[in-house]
mmCIF file of C-alpha atoms in Angstrom:
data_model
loop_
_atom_site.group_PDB
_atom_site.id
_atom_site.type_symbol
_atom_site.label_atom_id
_atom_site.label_comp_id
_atom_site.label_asym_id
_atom_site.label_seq_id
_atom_site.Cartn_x
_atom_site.Cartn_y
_atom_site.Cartn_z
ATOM 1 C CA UNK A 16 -1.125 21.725 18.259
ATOM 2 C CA UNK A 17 -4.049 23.526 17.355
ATOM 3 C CA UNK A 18 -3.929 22.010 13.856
ATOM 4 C CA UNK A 19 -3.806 18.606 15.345
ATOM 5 C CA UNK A 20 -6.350 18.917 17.067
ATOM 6 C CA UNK A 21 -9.042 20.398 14.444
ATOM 7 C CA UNK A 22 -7.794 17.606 12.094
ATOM 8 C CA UNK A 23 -8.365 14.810 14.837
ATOM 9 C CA UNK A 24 -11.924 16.473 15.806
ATOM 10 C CA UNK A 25 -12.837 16.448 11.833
ATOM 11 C CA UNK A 26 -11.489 13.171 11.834
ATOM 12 C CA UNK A 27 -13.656 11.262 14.801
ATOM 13 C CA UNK A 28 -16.997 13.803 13.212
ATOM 14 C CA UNK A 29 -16.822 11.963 9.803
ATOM 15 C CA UNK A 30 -16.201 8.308 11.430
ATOM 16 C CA UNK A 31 -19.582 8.972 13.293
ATOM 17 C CA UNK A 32 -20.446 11.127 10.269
ATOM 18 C CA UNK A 33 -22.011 13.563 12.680
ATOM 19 C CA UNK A 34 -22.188 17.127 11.992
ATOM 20 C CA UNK A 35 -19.927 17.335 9.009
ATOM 21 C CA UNK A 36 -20.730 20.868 8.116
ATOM 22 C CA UNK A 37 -18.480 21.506 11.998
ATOM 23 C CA UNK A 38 -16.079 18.588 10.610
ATOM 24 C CA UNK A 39 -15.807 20.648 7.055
ATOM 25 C CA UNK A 40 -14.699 23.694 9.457
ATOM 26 C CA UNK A 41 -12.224 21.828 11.471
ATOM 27 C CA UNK A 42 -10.523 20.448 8.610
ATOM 28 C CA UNK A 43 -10.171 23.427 6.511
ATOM 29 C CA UNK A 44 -8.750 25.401 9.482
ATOM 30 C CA UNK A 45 -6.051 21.888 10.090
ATOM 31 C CA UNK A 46 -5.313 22.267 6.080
ATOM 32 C CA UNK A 47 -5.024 26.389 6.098
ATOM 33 C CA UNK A 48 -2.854 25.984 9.658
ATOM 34 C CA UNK A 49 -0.837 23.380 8.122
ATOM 35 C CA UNK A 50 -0.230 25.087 4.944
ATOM 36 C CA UNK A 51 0.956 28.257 6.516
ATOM 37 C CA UNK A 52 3.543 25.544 8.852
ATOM 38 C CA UNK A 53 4.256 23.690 5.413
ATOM 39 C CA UNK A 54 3.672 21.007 8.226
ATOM 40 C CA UNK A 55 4.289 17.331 6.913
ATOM 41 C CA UNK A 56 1.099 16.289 8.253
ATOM 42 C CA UNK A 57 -0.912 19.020 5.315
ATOM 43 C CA UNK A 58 -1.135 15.610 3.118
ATOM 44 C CA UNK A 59 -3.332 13.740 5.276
ATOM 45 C CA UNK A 60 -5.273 16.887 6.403
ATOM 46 C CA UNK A 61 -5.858 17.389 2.846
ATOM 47 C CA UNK A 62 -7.334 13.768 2.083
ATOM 48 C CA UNK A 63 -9.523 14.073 5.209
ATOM 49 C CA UNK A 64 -11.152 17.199 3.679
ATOM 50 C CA UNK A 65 -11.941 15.805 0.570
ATOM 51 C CA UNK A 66 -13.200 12.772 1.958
ATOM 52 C CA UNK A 67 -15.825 15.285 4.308
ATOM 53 C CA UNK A 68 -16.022 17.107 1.387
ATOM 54 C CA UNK A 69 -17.434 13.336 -0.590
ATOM 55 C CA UNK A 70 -19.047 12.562 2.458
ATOM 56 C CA UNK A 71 -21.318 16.345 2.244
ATOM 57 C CA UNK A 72 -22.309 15.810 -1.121
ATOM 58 C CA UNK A 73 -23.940 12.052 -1.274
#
């Protein structure tokens, strides 16, 4: 639940792309929570990340 929720928070900050350094957090805690869960929701966590992580450094 918790990861679900960091991941949808990251999620909605990088559609307004609003405060990504808070959306970088959220998603990395979603990916590390997932991880640890081997949750099959880790791949999409994953892509979000990278695309904050695109979004950070343009």
């Amino acid at each position: 639940m918790i990861a679900s929720d960091c991941h949808r928070l990251a999620k909605a900050l990088l559609k307004q792309n609003h405060n990504l350094d808070e959306a970088l957090s959220m998603s990395r805690r979603a990916v590390e929570i997932y991880t640890r869960l081997r949750h099959p929701d880790l791949q999409s966590a994953q892509e979000t990340l990278a695309e904050i992580e695109r979004a950070i450094h343009e």
